[in-house]
Short mmCIF file of C-alpha atoms and ligand atoms in Angstrom, two decimals:
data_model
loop_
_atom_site.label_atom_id
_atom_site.label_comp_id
_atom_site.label_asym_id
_atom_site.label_seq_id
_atom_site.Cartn_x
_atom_site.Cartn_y
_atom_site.Cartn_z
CA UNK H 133 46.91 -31.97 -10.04
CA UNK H 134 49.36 -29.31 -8.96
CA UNK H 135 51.89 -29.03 -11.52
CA UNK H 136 54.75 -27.74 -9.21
CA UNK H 137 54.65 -30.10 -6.22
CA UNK H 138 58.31 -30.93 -5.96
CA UNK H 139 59.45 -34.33 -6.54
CA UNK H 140 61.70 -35.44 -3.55
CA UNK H 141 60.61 -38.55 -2.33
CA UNK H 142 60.28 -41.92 -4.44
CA UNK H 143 58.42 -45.10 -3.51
CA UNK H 144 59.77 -47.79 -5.66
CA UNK H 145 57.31 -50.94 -5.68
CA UNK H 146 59.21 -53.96 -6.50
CA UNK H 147 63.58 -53.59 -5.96
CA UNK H 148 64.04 -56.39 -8.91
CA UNK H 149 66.66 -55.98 -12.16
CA UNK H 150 64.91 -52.48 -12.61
CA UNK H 151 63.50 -51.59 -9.35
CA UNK H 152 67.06 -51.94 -7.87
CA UNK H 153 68.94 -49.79 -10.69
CA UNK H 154 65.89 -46.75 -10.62
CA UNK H 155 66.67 -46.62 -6.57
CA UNK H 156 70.47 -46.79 -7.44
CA UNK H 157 69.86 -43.48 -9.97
CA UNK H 158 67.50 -41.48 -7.33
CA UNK H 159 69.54 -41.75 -4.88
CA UNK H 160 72.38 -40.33 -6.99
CA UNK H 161 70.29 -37.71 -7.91
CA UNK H 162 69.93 -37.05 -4.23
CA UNK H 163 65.99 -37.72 -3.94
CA UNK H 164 64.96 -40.03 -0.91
CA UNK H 165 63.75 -43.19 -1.87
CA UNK H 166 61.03 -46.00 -0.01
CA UNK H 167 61.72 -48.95 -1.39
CA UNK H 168 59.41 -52.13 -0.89
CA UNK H 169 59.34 -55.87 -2.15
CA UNK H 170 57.68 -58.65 -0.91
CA UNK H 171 61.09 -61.37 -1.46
CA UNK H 172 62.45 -62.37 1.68
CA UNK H 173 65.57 -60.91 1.04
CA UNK H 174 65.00 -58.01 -1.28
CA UNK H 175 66.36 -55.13 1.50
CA UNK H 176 69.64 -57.15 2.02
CA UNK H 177 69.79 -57.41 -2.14
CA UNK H 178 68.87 -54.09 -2.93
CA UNK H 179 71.37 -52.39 -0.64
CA UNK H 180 74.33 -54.51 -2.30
CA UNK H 181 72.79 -53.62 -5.74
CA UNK H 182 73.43 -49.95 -4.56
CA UNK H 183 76.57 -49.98 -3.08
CA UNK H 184 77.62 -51.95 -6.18
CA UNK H 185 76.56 -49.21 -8.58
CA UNK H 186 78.17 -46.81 -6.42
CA UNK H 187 80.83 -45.93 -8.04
CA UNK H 188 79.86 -45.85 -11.46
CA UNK H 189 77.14 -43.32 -10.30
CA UNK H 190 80.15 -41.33 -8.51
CA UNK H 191 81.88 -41.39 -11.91
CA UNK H 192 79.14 -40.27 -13.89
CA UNK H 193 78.60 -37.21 -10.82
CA UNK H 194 76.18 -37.21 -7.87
CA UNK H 195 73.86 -34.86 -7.33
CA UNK H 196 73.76 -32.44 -4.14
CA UNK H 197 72.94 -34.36 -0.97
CA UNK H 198 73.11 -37.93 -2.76
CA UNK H 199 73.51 -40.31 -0.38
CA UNK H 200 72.88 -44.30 0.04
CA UNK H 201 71.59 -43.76 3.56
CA UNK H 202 68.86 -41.78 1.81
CA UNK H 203 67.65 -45.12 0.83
CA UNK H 204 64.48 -46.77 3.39
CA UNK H 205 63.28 -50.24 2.92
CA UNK H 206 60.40 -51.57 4.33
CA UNK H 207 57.70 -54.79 3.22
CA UNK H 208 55.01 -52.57 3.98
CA UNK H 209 53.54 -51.13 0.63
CA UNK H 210 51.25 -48.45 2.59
CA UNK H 211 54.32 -47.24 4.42
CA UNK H 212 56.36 -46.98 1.52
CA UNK H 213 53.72 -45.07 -0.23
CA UNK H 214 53.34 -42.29 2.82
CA UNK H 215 54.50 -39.34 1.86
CA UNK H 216 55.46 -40.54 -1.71
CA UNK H 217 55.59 -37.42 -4.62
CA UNK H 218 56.11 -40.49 -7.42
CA UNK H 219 55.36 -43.64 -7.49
CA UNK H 220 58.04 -46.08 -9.75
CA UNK H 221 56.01 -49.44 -10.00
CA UNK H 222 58.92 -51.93 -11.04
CA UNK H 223 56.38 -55.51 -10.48
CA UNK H 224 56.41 -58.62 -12.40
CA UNK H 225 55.36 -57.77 -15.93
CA UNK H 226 51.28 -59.61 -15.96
CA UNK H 227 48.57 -57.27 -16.41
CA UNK H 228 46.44 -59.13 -13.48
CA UNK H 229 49.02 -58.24 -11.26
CA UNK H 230 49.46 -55.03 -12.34
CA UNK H 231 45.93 -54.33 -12.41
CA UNK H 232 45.45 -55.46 -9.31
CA UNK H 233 48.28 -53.42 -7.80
CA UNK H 234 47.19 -50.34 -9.62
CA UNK H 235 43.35 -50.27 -7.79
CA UNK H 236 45.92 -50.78 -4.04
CA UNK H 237 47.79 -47.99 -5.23
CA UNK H 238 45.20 -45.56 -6.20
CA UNK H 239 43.27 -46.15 -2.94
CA UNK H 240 46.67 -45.88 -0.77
CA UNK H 241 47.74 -42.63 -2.47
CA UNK H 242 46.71 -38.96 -2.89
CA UNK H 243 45.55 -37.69 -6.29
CA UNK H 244 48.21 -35.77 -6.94
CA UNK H 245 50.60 -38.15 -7.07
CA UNK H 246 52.19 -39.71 -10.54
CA UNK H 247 52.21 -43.35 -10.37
CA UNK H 248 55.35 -44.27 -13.16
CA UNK H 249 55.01 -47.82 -14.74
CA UNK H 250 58.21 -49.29 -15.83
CA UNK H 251 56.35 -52.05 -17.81
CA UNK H 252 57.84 -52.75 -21.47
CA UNK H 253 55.42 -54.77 -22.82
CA UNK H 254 51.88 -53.90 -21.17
CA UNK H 255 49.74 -50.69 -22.10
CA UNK H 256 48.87 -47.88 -19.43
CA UNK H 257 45.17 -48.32 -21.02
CA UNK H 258 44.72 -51.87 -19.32
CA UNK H 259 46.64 -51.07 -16.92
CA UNK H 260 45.24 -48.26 -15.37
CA UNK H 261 41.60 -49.82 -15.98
CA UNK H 262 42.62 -50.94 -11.71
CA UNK H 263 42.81 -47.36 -11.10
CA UNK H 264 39.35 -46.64 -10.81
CA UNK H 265 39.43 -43.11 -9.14
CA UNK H 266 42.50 -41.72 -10.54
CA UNK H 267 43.90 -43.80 -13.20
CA UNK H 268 44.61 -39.59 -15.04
CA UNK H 269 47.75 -39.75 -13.10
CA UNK H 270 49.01 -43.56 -14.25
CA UNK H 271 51.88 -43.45 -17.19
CA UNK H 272 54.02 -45.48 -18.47
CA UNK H 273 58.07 -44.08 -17.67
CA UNK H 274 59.88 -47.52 -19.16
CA UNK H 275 63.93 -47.41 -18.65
CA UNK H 276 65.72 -49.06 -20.50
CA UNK H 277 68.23 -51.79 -19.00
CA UNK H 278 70.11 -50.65 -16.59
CA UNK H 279 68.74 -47.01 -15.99
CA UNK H 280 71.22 -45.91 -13.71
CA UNK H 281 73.37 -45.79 -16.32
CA UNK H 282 71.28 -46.06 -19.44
CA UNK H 283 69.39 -42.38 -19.35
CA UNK H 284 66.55 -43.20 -21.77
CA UNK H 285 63.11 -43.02 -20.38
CA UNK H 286 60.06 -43.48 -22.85
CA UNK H 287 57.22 -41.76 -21.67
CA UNK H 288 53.43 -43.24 -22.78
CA UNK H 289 50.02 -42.57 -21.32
CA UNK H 290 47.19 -44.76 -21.63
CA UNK H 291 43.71 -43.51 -22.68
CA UNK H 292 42.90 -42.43 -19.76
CA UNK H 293 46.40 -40.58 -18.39
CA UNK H 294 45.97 -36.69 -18.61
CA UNK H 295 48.54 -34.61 -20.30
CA UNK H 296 49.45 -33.01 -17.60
CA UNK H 297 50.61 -36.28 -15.53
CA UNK H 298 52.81 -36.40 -18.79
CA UNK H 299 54.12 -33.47 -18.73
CA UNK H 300 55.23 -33.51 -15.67
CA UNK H 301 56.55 -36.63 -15.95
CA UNK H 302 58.69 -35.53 -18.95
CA UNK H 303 59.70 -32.61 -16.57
CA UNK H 304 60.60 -35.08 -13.90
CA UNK H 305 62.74 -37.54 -15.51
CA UNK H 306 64.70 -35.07 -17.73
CA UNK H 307 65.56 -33.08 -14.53
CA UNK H 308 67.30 -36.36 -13.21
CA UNK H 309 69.47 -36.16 -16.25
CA UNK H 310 66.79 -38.90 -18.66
CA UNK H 311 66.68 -38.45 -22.29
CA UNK H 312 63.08 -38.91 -22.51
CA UNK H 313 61.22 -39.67 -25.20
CA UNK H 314 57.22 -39.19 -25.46
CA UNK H 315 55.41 -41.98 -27.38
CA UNK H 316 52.80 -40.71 -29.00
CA UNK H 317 50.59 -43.99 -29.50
CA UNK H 318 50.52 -47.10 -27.17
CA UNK H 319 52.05 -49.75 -29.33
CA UNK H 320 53.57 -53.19 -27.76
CA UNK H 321 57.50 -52.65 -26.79
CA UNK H 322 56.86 -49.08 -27.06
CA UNK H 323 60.17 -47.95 -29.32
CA UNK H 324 63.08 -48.74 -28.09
CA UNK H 325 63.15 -52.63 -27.77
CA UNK H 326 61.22 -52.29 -31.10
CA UNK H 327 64.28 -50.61 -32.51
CA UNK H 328 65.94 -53.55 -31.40
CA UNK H 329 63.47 -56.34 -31.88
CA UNK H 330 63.64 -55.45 -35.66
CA UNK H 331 67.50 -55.39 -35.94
CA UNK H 332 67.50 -58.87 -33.71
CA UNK H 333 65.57 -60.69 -35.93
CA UNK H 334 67.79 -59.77 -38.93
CA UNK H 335 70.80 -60.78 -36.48
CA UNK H 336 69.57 -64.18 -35.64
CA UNK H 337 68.38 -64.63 -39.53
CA UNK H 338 71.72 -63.93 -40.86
CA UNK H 339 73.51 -66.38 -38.19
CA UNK H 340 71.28 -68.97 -38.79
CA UNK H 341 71.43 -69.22 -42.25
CA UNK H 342 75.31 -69.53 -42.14
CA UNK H 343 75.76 -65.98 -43.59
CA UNK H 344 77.97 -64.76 -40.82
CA UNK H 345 79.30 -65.95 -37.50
CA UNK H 346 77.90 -64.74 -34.38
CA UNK H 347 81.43 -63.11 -33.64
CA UNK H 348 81.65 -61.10 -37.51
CA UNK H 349 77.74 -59.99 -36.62
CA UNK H 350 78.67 -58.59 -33.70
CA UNK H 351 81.92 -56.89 -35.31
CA UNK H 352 79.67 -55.81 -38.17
CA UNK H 353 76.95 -54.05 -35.75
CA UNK H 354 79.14 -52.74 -33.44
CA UNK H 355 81.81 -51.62 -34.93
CA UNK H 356 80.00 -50.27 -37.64
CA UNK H 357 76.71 -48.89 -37.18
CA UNK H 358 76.16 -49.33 -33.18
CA UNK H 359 79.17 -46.91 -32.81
CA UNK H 360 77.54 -44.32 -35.08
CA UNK H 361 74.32 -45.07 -33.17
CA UNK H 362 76.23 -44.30 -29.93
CA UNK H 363 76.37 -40.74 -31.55
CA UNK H 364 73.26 -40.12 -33.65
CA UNK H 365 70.19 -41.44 -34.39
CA UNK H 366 69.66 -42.78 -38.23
CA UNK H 367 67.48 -40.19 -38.73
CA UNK H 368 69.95 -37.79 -38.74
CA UNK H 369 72.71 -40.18 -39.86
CA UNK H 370 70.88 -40.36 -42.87
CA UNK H 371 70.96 -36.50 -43.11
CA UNK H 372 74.39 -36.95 -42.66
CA UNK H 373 74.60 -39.94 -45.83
CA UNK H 374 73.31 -37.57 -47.92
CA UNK H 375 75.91 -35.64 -48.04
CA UNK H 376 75.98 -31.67 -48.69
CA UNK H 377 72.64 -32.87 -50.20
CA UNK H 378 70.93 -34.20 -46.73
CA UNK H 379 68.13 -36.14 -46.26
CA UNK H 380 66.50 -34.94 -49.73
CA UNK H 381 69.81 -36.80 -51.50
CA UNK H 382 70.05 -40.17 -49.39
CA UNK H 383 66.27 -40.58 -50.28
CA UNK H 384 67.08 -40.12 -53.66
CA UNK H 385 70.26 -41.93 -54.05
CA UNK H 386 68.83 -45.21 -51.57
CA UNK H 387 65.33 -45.40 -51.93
CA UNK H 388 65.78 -48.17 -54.17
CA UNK H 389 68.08 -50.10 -52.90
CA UNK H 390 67.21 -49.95 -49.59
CA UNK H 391 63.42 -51.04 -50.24
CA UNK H 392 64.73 -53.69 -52.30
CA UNK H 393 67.11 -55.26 -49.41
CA UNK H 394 63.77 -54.95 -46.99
CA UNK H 395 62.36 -57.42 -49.58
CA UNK H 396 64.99 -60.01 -48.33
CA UNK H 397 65.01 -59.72 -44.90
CA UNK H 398 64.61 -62.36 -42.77
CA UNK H 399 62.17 -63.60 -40.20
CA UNK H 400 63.74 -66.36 -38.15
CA UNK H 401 61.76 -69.17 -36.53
CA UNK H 402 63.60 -69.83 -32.91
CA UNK H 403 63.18 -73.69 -32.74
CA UNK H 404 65.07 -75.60 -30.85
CA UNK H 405 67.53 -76.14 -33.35
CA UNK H 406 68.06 -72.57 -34.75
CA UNK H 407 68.47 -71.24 -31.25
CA UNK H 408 71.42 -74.29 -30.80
CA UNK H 409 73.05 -72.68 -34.11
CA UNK H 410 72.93 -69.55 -32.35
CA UNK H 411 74.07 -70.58 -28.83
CA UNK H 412 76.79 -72.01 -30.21
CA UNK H 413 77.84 -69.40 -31.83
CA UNK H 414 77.77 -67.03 -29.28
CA UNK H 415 80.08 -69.67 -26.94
CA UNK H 416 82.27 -69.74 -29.55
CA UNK H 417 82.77 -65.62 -30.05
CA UNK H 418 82.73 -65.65 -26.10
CA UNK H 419 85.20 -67.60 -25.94
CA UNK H 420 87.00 -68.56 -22.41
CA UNK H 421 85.61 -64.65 -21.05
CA UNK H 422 82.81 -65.20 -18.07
CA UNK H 423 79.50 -62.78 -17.88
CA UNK H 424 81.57 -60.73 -15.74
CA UNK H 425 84.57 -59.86 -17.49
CA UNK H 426 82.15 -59.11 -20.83
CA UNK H 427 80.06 -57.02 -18.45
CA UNK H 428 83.10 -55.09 -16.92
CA UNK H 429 84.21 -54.60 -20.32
CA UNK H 430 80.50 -53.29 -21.53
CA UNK H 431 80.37 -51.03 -18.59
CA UNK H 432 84.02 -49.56 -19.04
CA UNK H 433 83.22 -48.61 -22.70
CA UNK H 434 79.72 -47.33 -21.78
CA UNK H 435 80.57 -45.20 -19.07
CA UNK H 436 83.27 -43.56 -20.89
CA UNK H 437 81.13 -42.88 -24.04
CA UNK H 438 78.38 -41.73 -21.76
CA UNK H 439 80.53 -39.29 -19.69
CA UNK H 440 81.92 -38.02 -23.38
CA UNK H 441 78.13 -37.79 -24.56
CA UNK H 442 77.59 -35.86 -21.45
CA UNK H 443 80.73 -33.38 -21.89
CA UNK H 444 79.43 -32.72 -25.27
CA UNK H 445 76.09 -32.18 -24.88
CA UNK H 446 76.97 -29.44 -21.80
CA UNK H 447 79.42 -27.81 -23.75
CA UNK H 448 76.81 -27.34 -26.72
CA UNK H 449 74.52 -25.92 -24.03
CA UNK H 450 77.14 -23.35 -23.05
CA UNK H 451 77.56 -22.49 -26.80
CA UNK H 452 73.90 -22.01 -27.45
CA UNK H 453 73.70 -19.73 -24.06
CA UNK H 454 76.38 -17.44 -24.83
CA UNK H 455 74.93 -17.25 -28.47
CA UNK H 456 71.51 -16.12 -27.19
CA UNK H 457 73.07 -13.57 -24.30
N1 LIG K 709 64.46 -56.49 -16.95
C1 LIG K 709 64.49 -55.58 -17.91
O1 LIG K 709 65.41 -55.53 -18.74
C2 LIG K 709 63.43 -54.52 -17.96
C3 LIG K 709 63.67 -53.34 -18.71
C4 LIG K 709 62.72 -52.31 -18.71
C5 LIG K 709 61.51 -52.48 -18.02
N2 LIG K 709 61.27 -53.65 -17.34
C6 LIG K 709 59.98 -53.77 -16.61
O2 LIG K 709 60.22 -53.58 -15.23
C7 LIG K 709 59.28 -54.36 -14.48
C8 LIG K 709 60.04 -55.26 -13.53
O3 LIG K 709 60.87 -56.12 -14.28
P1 LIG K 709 62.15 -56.80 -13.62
O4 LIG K 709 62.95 -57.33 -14.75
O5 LIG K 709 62.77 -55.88 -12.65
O6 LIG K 709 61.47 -58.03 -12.86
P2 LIG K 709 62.02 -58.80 -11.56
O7 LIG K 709 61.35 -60.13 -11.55
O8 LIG K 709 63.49 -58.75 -11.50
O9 LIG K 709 61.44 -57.91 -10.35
C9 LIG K 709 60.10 -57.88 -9.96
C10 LIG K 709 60.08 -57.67 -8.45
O10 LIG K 709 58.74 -57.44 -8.01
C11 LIG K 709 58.61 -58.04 -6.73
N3 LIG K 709 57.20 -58.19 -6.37
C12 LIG K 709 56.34 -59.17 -6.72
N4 LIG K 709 55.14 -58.94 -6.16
C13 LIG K 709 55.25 -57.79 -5.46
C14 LIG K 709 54.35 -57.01 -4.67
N5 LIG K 709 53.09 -57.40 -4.49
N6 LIG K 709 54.80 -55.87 -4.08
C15 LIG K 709 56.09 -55.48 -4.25
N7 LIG K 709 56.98 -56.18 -4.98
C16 LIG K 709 56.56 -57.29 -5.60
C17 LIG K 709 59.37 -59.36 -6.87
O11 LIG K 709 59.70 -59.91 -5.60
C18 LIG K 709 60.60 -58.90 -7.67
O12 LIG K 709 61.66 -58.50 -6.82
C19 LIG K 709 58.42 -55.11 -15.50
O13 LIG K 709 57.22 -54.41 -15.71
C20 LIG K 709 59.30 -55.11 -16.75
O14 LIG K 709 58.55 -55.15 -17.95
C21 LIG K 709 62.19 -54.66 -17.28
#
């Protein structure tokens, strides 16, 4: 594999909920992207996915030469794979399928080039067990909902992938503006929906035993410690809830109590009836507001946080430049 091939051109397989947002963000990063899908309609519903995000991508800054009319579609999965530097496979999420598509694409494609599974539940080892002459260069790159405005990619090779394919990948991704993060171990949901998998199941337990309403849960998490975890990680919030005394003093000071309170956390059956409690609940913190006037309001907040996370982070950069000239 030749570590420095540039990568212009994207073939995205599959232009679903994530194939349609990853073609949205590489195109705003001014790569050219072949897009393919097998849906009747998935060119017509891909372009308006595009021109939808649009302006949110505008907002957030387009790279050089991004353009929507860099965007091809066509059914044909050998055509969209000519000339392909990186492969985003974006297919429904069964491992026959997947499997099945992997040993296509490994035939169809030339070594060198990185084929990126979004999957979020399936390991790169099974997987890639389709790729039977090149499965080094399979990996696991899985966005998290939307990506073309959510900039986390979690990066996870299989047995098989070689750390260069990873590498590069990590170089890839973080030079279209990703946060990535490299998983060091395959492990189902990989981190990030296990981050919130854990905190879910505490949510539901807590509204289904009457504790709190759906609405005060949601005040609770995100007016609490979701906006600090719009910031910071807890890692380093707990640094911070040491005090002067860091991490060293928050273990010291919470150890205890915090072990104790994982004692009494919940694990929620979702029957029938406990997911009415919670439906209802969440119709009655809705309220008369549709999907898309909570989504416009979402993607207001987001975007502004995310441009501020942005202005921050490049104004750090400058600091830390100057300080080493
Ligand atoms: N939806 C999410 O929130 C989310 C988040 C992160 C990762 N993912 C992962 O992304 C992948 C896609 O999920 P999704 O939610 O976009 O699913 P989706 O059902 O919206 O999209 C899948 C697309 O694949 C197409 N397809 C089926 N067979 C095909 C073929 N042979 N060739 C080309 N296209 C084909 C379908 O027509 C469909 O448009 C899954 O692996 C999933 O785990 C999903």
């Amino acid at each position: 594999m030749t570590d420095t091939k540039p990568i212009r051109r994207i073939a995205i397989i599959g232009t679903g909920v994530i194939g349609a947002s990853w073609s949205s963000l590489f195109l705003a990063k001014g790569l050219q992207v072949v897009a393919t899908d097998i849906a009747p309609n998935a060119e017509a519903a891909l372009r308006k996915f595009v021109e939808t995000a649009w302006p949110a991508l505008k907002r957030l800054g387009l790279s050089p030469g991004a353009s929507q009319s860099n965007l091809t579609f066509t059914p044909d999965i050998a055509q969209a794979l000519a000339r392909a530097d990186l492969v985003q496979e974006n297919g429904p999420e069964r491992i026959d399928f997947k499997q099945k598509l992997y040993g296509q694409l490994d035939e169809l494609l030339p070594p060198d080039v990185i084929i990126a599974s979004s999957s979020s539940g399936l390991t790169m080892s099974e997987i890639q067990k389709g790729a039977a002459s090149h499965p080094e260069r399979c990996v696991i790159a899985h966005p998290f909902n939307p990506p073309h405005l959510i900039p986390l990619t979690e990066i996870v090779g299989g047995a098989k992938t070689s750390e260069a394919t990873i590498r590069r990948a990590e170089e890839f991704y973080t030079s279209i503006g990703q946060r990535t993060v490299r998983v060091n171990k395959e492990m189902p949901g990989h981190v990030a929906n296990r981050l919130q998998a854990a905190l879910s199941r505490e949510v539901y337990y807590l509204v289904a035993e009457g504790v709190v309403s759906a609405a005060d849960v949601d005040t609770a998490l995100s007016w609490g410690p979701g906006l600090r975890w719009g910031v910071m990680g807890s890692m380093m919030l707990n640094h911070l809830g040491g005090g002067p005394g860091g991490i060293e003093h928050f273990f010291q000071q919470f150890t205890g109590p915090m072990t104790a309170w994982w004692k009494t956390l919940g694990s929620p059956v979702l029957t029938p009836e406990v997911q009415k409690i919670l439906i209802d609940s969440v119709h009655a913190e809705a309220g008369s507001r549709t999907i898309e006037e909570l989504e416009a309001e979402r993607d207001e907040v987001l975007l502004g946080l995310i441009e501020l996370r942005n202005k921050v982070a490049k104004s750090s950069q400058t600091k830390s430049t100057k300080s080493v000239a």
